[in-house]
Coordinates of C-alpha atoms and ligand atoms in Angstrom, one line a residue:
M1 CA 64.4 245.8 19.5
K2 CA 67.5 245.9 21.7
I3 CA 68.3 249.2 23.3
D4 CA 72.0 248.9 22.4
N5 CA 71.0 248.8 18.7
Y6 CA 68.7 251.8 18.8
N7 CA 69.8 255.3 18.0
F8 CA 67.7 257.8 19.9
A9 CA 69.0 260.8 18.1
G10 CA 66.2 263.3 17.5
K11 CA 63.7 260.9 19.1
K12 CA 61.5 261.5 22.1
A13 CA 61.7 258.5 24.4
I14 CA 59.1 257.7 27.1
V15 CA 60.8 255.6 29.7
R16 CA 59.0 253.7 32.5
V17 CA 61.3 253.6 35.5
D18 CA 60.8 252.5 39.1
F19 CA 61.5 255.6 41.0
N20 CA 59.4 254.4 44.0
V21 CA 62.2 255.5 46.3
P22 CA 61.8 255.8 50.1
L23 CA 61.4 259.3 51.4
D24 CA 61.8 260.7 54.9
E25 CA 59.2 262.8 56.6
N26 CA 60.5 266.0 54.8
G27 CA 60.3 264.4 51.4
H28 CA 64.0 263.7 51.1
V29 CA 65.2 260.6 49.3
T30 CA 66.8 258.2 51.8
D31 CA 67.9 255.6 49.3
D32 CA 68.6 256.4 45.7
T33 CA 69.4 252.8 44.5
R34 CA 66.4 252.7 42.2
I35 CA 67.3 256.0 40.6
R36 CA 70.9 254.9 40.0
G37 CA 69.6 251.6 38.6
A38 CA 67.9 253.4 35.7
L39 CA 70.8 255.7 34.8
P40 CA 72.5 253.6 32.1
T41 CA 69.3 253.6 30.1
L42 CA 68.5 257.3 30.7
K43 CA 72.0 258.4 29.9
K44 CA 72.2 256.3 26.7
I45 CA 69.1 258.1 25.4
L46 CA 70.5 261.5 26.2
A47 CA 74.0 260.7 24.9
D48 CA 72.5 259.6 21.6
G49 CA 70.8 263.0 21.2
G50 CA 67.3 262.0 22.3
S51 CA 64.9 263.7 24.7
L52 CA 63.6 261.9 27.7
I53 CA 60.1 261.6 29.2
I54 CA 60.5 259.8 32.5
M55 CA 57.4 258.2 34.2
S56 CA 57.0 256.3 37.4
H57 CA 54.7 255.5 40.3
M58 CA 55.5 256.3 43.9
G59 CA 53.7 254.6 46.8
K60 CA 50.1 253.7 46.8
P61 CA 48.0 256.8 46.3
K62 CA 45.1 254.6 45.1
G63 CA 44.1 256.8 42.1
K64 CA 44.1 260.1 44.0
V65 CA 46.4 263.0 44.0
N66 CA 48.5 262.9 47.2
P67 CA 51.2 265.5 47.6
K68 CA 53.2 263.2 50.0
M69 CA 53.7 260.9 47.0
S70 CA 54.5 263.5 44.4
L71 CA 57.4 262.8 42.2
G72 CA 58.1 266.5 42.2
Q73 CA 59.9 265.8 45.5
I74 CA 62.6 263.8 43.7
K75 CA 63.1 266.1 40.7
D76 CA 66.4 267.5 41.9
V77 CA 67.8 264.2 43.0
V78 CA 67.0 262.8 39.5
A79 CA 68.6 265.9 37.9
Q80 CA 71.7 265.5 40.0
A81 CA 72.0 261.8 39.2
L82 CA 71.5 262.5 35.5
G83 CA 73.7 265.5 35.4
A84 CA 71.0 267.3 33.4
E85 CA 68.2 269.8 34.1
V86 CA 64.8 268.1 34.7
Q87 CA 61.5 269.8 34.0
F88 CA 58.4 268.6 35.8
A89 CA 54.9 267.9 34.5
P90 CA 52.5 268.3 37.4
D91 CA 49.8 266.2 35.7
C92 CA 51.0 263.2 33.8
A93 CA 47.9 263.0 31.6
K94 CA 48.2 266.7 30.5
A95 CA 51.8 266.9 29.6
A96 CA 51.4 266.9 25.8
D97 CA 52.6 270.5 25.3
Q98 CA 55.6 270.1 27.6
A99 CA 56.5 266.9 25.8
A100 CA 56.1 268.4 22.4
A101 CA 58.5 271.3 23.3
L102 CA 61.3 269.0 24.4
Q103 CA 64.6 269.5 22.6
P104 CA 67.3 266.8 22.2
G105 CA 69.1 266.4 25.6
Q106 CA 66.1 267.7 27.6
V107 CA 64.3 265.8 30.3
L108 CA 60.7 265.9 31.5
L109 CA 59.6 264.0 34.6
L110 CA 55.9 263.2 34.8
E111 CA 53.9 263.3 38.0
N112 CA 53.1 260.0 39.8
L113 CA 51.2 257.8 37.3
R114 CA 49.1 256.3 40.1
F115 CA 47.4 259.6 40.9
Y116 CA 45.2 258.3 38.1
P117 CA 43.3 255.0 38.8
E118 CA 43.7 254.2 35.1
E119 CA 47.3 253.4 35.7
E120 CA 46.5 250.3 37.7
G121 CA 43.3 249.8 35.8
K122 CA 41.3 248.8 38.9
P123 CA 37.9 250.3 39.5
V124 CA 37.9 252.5 42.6
G125 CA 35.2 253.0 45.2
I126 CA 33.4 249.8 44.3
D127 CA 33.5 246.5 46.1
K128 CA 34.3 243.3 44.2
A129 CA 31.1 241.8 45.6
D130 CA 29.0 244.6 44.1
P131 CA 26.9 243.4 41.1
A132 CA 28.0 246.5 39.2
Y133 CA 31.7 245.6 39.7
D134 CA 32.2 243.7 36.4
E135 CA 30.7 246.7 34.4
A136 CA 32.9 249.1 36.3
K137 CA 35.9 246.9 35.5
K138 CA 35.2 246.8 31.8
A139 CA 34.8 250.6 31.8
M140 CA 38.1 251.0 33.6
K141 CA 39.9 248.8 31.1
V142 CA 38.7 251.1 28.3
A143 CA 39.8 254.2 30.3
Q144 CA 43.1 252.5 31.0
K145 CA 43.7 252.1 27.2
E146 CA 42.9 255.8 26.7
F147 CA 45.3 256.8 29.5
A148 CA 48.1 254.6 28.0
K149 CA 47.4 256.1 24.5
T150 CA 47.8 259.6 26.0
L151 CA 51.1 258.7 27.5
A152 CA 52.2 257.0 24.3
S153 CA 51.3 260.1 22.3
Y154 CA 54.1 262.1 24.0
A155 CA 56.9 260.0 22.4
D156 CA 58.3 258.2 19.4
V157 CA 59.7 255.3 21.3
Y158 CA 58.9 253.4 24.5
V159 CA 61.4 251.9 26.9
N160 CA 60.5 249.8 29.9
D161 CA 63.2 249.7 32.6
A162 CA 61.0 249.1 35.6
F163 CA 61.5 245.5 36.6
G164 CA 59.9 246.1 40.0
T165 CA 56.5 246.5 38.3
A166 CA 57.0 244.1 35.4
H167 CA 54.6 241.7 37.0
R168 CA 51.8 244.2 36.8
K169 CA 49.7 244.8 33.7
H170 CA 49.4 248.5 34.2
A171 CA 49.0 251.3 31.6
S172 CA 52.6 252.4 31.7
T173 CA 54.2 248.9 32.1
A174 CA 52.3 246.9 29.5
V175 CA 49.2 248.5 27.9
I176 CA 51.2 251.4 26.4
A177 CA 53.4 249.0 24.4
D178 CA 50.5 248.3 22.1
F179 CA 50.8 251.9 20.7
F180 CA 54.3 251.4 19.5
Q181 CA 55.7 249.4 16.6
P182 CA 58.0 246.4 17.5
E183 CA 61.0 248.4 16.4
D184 CA 60.1 251.3 18.7
K185 CA 59.7 249.5 22.0
M186 CA 62.3 247.8 24.0
L187 CA 63.5 246.8 27.5
G188 CA 66.0 249.1 29.2
Y189 CA 69.4 247.9 30.4
L190 CA 68.3 247.2 33.9
M191 CA 65.4 245.1 32.7
E192 CA 67.7 243.3 30.3
K193 CA 70.0 242.4 33.1
E194 CA 67.1 241.1 35.3
V195 CA 65.7 239.0 32.5
Q196 CA 69.2 237.6 31.8
A197 CA 69.7 236.8 35.5
V198 CA 66.4 235.0 35.7
D199 CA 67.2 233.1 32.6
N200 CA 70.5 231.9 34.1
I201 CA 68.6 230.2 37.0
L202 CA 65.6 229.0 35.1
S203 CA 66.9 227.9 31.7
D204 CA 70.6 228.2 31.3
I205 CA 71.5 226.3 34.5
K206 CA 75.1 225.3 35.3
R207 CA 75.1 222.4 37.8
P208 CA 74.9 221.8 40.6
F209 CA 72.1 224.3 41.3
T210 CA 71.5 225.2 44.9
A211 CA 68.5 227.3 45.9
I212 CA 68.3 228.8 49.3
M213 CA 64.8 229.8 50.4
G214 CA 64.4 231.5 53.8
G215 CA 62.1 234.1 55.3
S216 CA 59.3 233.7 57.6
K217 CA 56.6 231.5 56.1
V218 CA 56.4 228.5 53.8
S219 CA 52.9 229.6 52.6
T220 CA 54.3 232.6 50.8
K221 CA 57.1 230.7 49.1
I222 CA 55.2 227.5 48.1
G223 CA 54.8 228.6 44.4
I224 CA 58.5 229.1 44.1
I225 CA 59.5 226.0 46.0
E226 CA 57.3 223.9 43.6
N227 CA 58.7 225.4 40.5
L228 CA 62.3 225.1 41.7
M229 CA 61.8 221.5 42.7
D230 CA 62.0 220.5 39.0
K231 CA 65.2 222.4 38.5
V232 CA 67.5 222.4 41.5
D233 CA 69.9 219.8 42.9
N234 CA 70.0 221.2 46.4
L235 CA 67.2 223.0 48.1
I236 CA 67.9 224.7 51.4
L237 CA 64.8 225.7 53.3
C238 CA 65.7 227.9 56.3
G239 CA 64.4 230.8 58.4
G240 CA 61.0 230.6 60.0
M241 CA 60.0 227.8 57.7
T242 CA 62.3 225.5 59.6
Y243 CA 59.9 225.2 62.5
T244 CA 56.9 224.2 60.3
F245 CA 59.0 221.3 59.0
A246 CA 60.3 220.4 62.4
K247 CA 56.7 220.3 63.8
A248 CA 55.5 218.3 60.8
M249 CA 58.2 215.7 61.7
G250 CA 56.8 215.5 65.2
G251 CA 59.2 217.9 66.9
N252 CA 58.5 220.4 69.7
V253 CA 59.1 223.9 68.4
G254 CA 58.3 225.9 71.5
D255 CA 57.1 229.4 70.7
S256 CA 58.8 229.4 67.2
I257 CA 57.0 230.8 64.2
C258 CA 55.1 227.8 62.9
E259 CA 52.2 227.4 60.4
T260 CA 50.3 224.6 61.9
D261 CA 47.9 224.5 59.0
K262 CA 50.8 223.8 56.6
L263 CA 52.2 220.7 58.3
D264 CA 50.8 218.5 55.5
L265 CA 52.3 220.8 52.9
A266 CA 55.7 220.5 54.6
L267 CA 55.5 216.7 54.5
D268 CA 54.4 216.9 50.9
I269 CA 57.4 219.0 50.0
M270 CA 59.7 216.5 51.7
K271 CA 58.1 213.6 49.7
K272 CA 58.3 215.4 46.4
A273 CA 62.0 216.2 47.0
K274 CA 62.6 212.6 47.6
E275 CA 60.7 211.5 44.4
K276 CA 62.6 214.1 42.3
G277 CA 66.0 213.3 43.7
V278 CA 66.4 216.8 45.2
N279 CA 68.7 217.1 48.2
L280 CA 66.4 218.9 50.7
V281 CA 68.5 220.6 53.3
L282 CA 66.7 221.6 56.5
G283 CA 68.2 223.1 59.6
V284 CA 68.8 220.6 62.5
D285 CA 69.7 223.1 65.2
C286 CA 68.9 226.7 66.0
V287 CA 69.7 229.7 68.1
A288 CA 66.6 230.0 70.3
G289 CA 65.7 233.1 72.2
N290 CA 63.4 233.6 75.1
A291 CA 61.9 236.8 73.7
F292 CA 61.6 238.3 70.2
K293 CA 64.2 240.9 70.7
N294 CA 67.9 241.3 70.0
D295 CA 69.2 241.2 73.6
C296 CA 67.2 238.2 74.9
D297 CA 68.8 235.1 76.4
T298 CA 69.8 232.5 73.9
Q299 CA 70.6 228.8 73.7
I300 CA 71.5 226.4 71.0
C301 CA 69.1 223.6 70.7
S302 CA 67.8 221.0 68.3
V303 CA 64.9 222.3 66.1
Q304 CA 62.9 219.3 67.3
E305 CA 63.4 220.1 71.0
I306 CA 62.8 223.8 71.6
P307 CA 61.6 224.4 75.1
E308 CA 58.3 226.2 75.8
G309 CA 58.9 230.0 76.2
W310 CA 61.7 229.8 73.6
E311 CA 61.7 230.4 69.9
G312 CA 64.0 229.5 67.1
M313 CA 65.4 232.8 65.7
D314 CA 68.5 231.8 63.8
A315 CA 70.2 228.7 62.3
G316 CA 72.5 226.9 64.7
P317 CA 76.1 225.9 64.0
K318 CA 75.3 222.4 62.7
S319 CA 72.7 223.8 60.3
R320 CA 75.1 226.5 59.1
E321 CA 77.6 223.7 58.2
L322 CA 75.0 221.8 56.3
F323 CA 74.0 224.9 54.4
K324 CA 77.6 225.7 53.6
N325 CA 78.3 222.2 52.3
A326 CA 75.3 222.5 49.9
I327 CA 76.3 226.0 48.7
L328 CA 80.1 225.8 48.2
P329 CA 80.2 223.2 45.3
A330 CA 77.3 224.9 43.5
K331 CA 77.7 226.5 40.0
T332 CA 74.2 228.2 40.1
I333 CA 72.8 229.8 43.2
L334 CA 69.5 231.5 44.0
W335 CA 69.1 233.0 47.4
N336 CA 65.7 234.4 48.6
G337 CA 65.0 235.1 52.3
P338 CA 67.2 235.2 55.4
A339 CA 68.0 232.2 57.6
G340 CA 67.0 234.0 60.8
V341 CA 65.8 237.3 62.2
F342 CA 68.8 239.1 60.6
E343 CA 67.4 242.5 61.6
F344 CA 68.6 241.7 65.1
D345 CA 72.4 241.7 65.2
N346 CA 72.6 238.7 67.5
F347 CA 70.7 236.6 65.0
T348 CA 72.6 237.1 61.8
A349 CA 75.0 234.2 62.0
G350 CA 72.9 231.8 59.8
S351 CA 72.3 234.4 57.1
R352 CA 76.0 235.5 57.4
A353 CA 77.1 231.9 56.9
I354 CA 75.0 231.6 53.8
A355 CA 76.2 235.0 52.5
D356 CA 79.8 234.0 53.0
A357 CA 79.4 230.6 51.3
V358 CA 77.5 232.3 48.4
V359 CA 80.4 234.8 48.0
E360 CA 83.0 232.0 48.1
A361 CA 81.1 229.9 45.5
T362 CA 80.8 233.0 43.3
K363 CA 84.6 233.5 43.5
N364 CA 84.9 229.8 42.4
G365 CA 82.8 230.5 39.2
A366 CA 79.2 230.1 40.3
F367 CA 76.5 232.4 39.1
S368 CA 74.7 233.7 42.2
L369 CA 71.4 235.6 42.1
V370 CA 70.2 237.2 45.3
G371 CA 66.7 238.7 45.3
G372 CA 63.3 239.2 46.6
G373 CA 62.9 241.5 49.5
D374 CA 64.8 240.8 52.7
S375 CA 67.7 238.8 51.2
V376 CA 68.7 242.0 49.4
A377 CA 68.6 244.0 52.7
C378 CA 70.6 241.1 54.2
V379 CA 73.5 241.2 51.7
N380 CA 73.5 245.0 51.9
K381 CA 73.7 244.8 55.7
F382 CA 76.8 242.5 55.3
G383 CA 78.3 244.8 52.7
L384 CA 78.5 241.9 50.3
A385 CA 76.2 243.0 47.4
D386 CA 79.1 243.6 45.1
E387 CA 80.5 240.1 45.7
V388 CA 77.6 238.1 44.4
S389 CA 76.8 237.9 40.6
Y390 CA 73.6 239.7 40.7
V391 CA 71.3 241.4 43.2
S392 CA 67.8 241.8 41.8
T393 CA 65.9 245.0 42.2
G394 CA 62.5 243.5 41.8
G395 CA 60.9 241.9 44.8
G396 CA 57.5 240.6 43.7
A397 CA 58.4 240.6 40.0
L398 CA 61.5 238.4 40.7
L399 CA 59.5 236.0 42.8
E400 CA 56.8 235.7 40.1
A401 CA 59.4 235.2 37.4
I402 CA 61.0 232.4 39.5
E403 CA 57.6 230.8 40.0
G404 CA 57.6 230.5 36.2
K405 CA 54.9 233.1 35.6
I406 CA 55.0 235.3 32.4
L407 CA 55.6 238.9 33.4
P408 CA 53.2 241.2 31.5
G409 CA 55.8 244.0 31.3
I410 CA 58.2 241.8 29.5
A411 CA 55.6 240.0 27.4
A412 CA 54.2 243.4 26.2
I413 CA 57.5 244.1 24.5
K414 CA 58.8 240.7 23.6
G415 CA 55.4 239.2 22.6
Ligands
AMP1 P1 60.0 237.0 54.0 O1 59.4 238.3 53.7 O2 59.0 235.9 54.0 O3 61.2 236.7 53.1 O4 60.5 237.0 55.5 C1 61.6 237.8 55.9 C2 61.5 237.9 57.4 O5 61.6 236.6 57.9 C3 62.6 238.7 58.0 O6 62.0 239.9 58.5 C4 63.1 237.8 59.1 O7 63.3 238.5 60.3 C5 62.0 236.8 59.2 N1 62.5 235.5 59.8 C6 63.5 234.8 59.4 N2 63.7 233.7 60.3 C7 62.8 233.9 61.3 C8 62.5 233.1 62.4 N3 63.2 232.1 62.8 N4 61.5 233.6 63.2 C9 60.8 234.7 62.9 N5 61.0 235.4 61.8 C10 62.0 235.0 61.0

């Protein structure tokens, strides 16, 4: 079922959202992006005349009640964003009466789902090496089903709008869907947008397609690089990965971040790119610093000739030009990971050059998807989030989707 085609009038809808928002030490929300992200779905349900049961996790309480991770702390912020009063259920598994009493237009926020180990479905307090682990895991799966059934019993219809946890097979993100008929379960608007954005870069590709992979390590990105290799025309590998490649090619990378056990992997990626006709773009020069801090001394040098005591911390001017040339003509762009230590203001030039080129290509009609952790922080830092086609909200989920993995949260609804 598509949410747009569903009339929630008189229905109770249980909606899985990702309200895992950052809080300060006094429990105040410091960034409400995730709450705002779910509003179109939540407001549609209320506007139709439905009632809302909102459920989410917050933090990693590991199956135990932890007041510091209570969703009660964000009740008022949710109410303000929704423009509606919000009731709170202090125990998510004992909210049947509150849910039953809900009238159209009313909202109930459930306490943190992860206060119950059943949400994640992993046995607690038992080591994987323990011979009893398998039994404990089986028992936990049964308990997880029961927990999901309890949540499902509160409502007539299930909506999943939590892309951030779509890669997890948890009670509220996947198992619960089994308790609803196909016409009574659906993705929310945010999820639909994320799924569409991933589809644009994995299936419905307009060429040329340029992927920009940055960040610190090649080892954490290898699954994505391999999947993209079959799809892209240009593959820019930047950030800390640069120095593993430079070293693999026989260069001296000084004190740069470098995975010496991944040199063969780097050479293999280069070979595969050649075989598949992918234009692999690697940085040739860098801004090196003599200490890992913003106000260190800097010099521009070849990535192959970084002096001892210096480390490559950003892309140099020649590299930026190479990146720009591979981005500007693109009609499909994926950007994951910064080109340098962008958290330090003196090392943002590489990431900024990429961001500017992505924005320009977008203006010229490209579809650009920015996502996965730090690249989002990066476009936000530059104030350019509104000038790319789509900024994904789901870090790990987006990366797994790009790796080509089926996301359980989506499969549970779409089959
Ligand atoms: P990731 O989580 O793998 O996407 O990595 C993001 C992190 O990579 C950011 O915190 C950047 O500061 C870091 N990073 C990017 N380039 C470099 C570099 N040349 N040296 C060290 N860290 C880097």
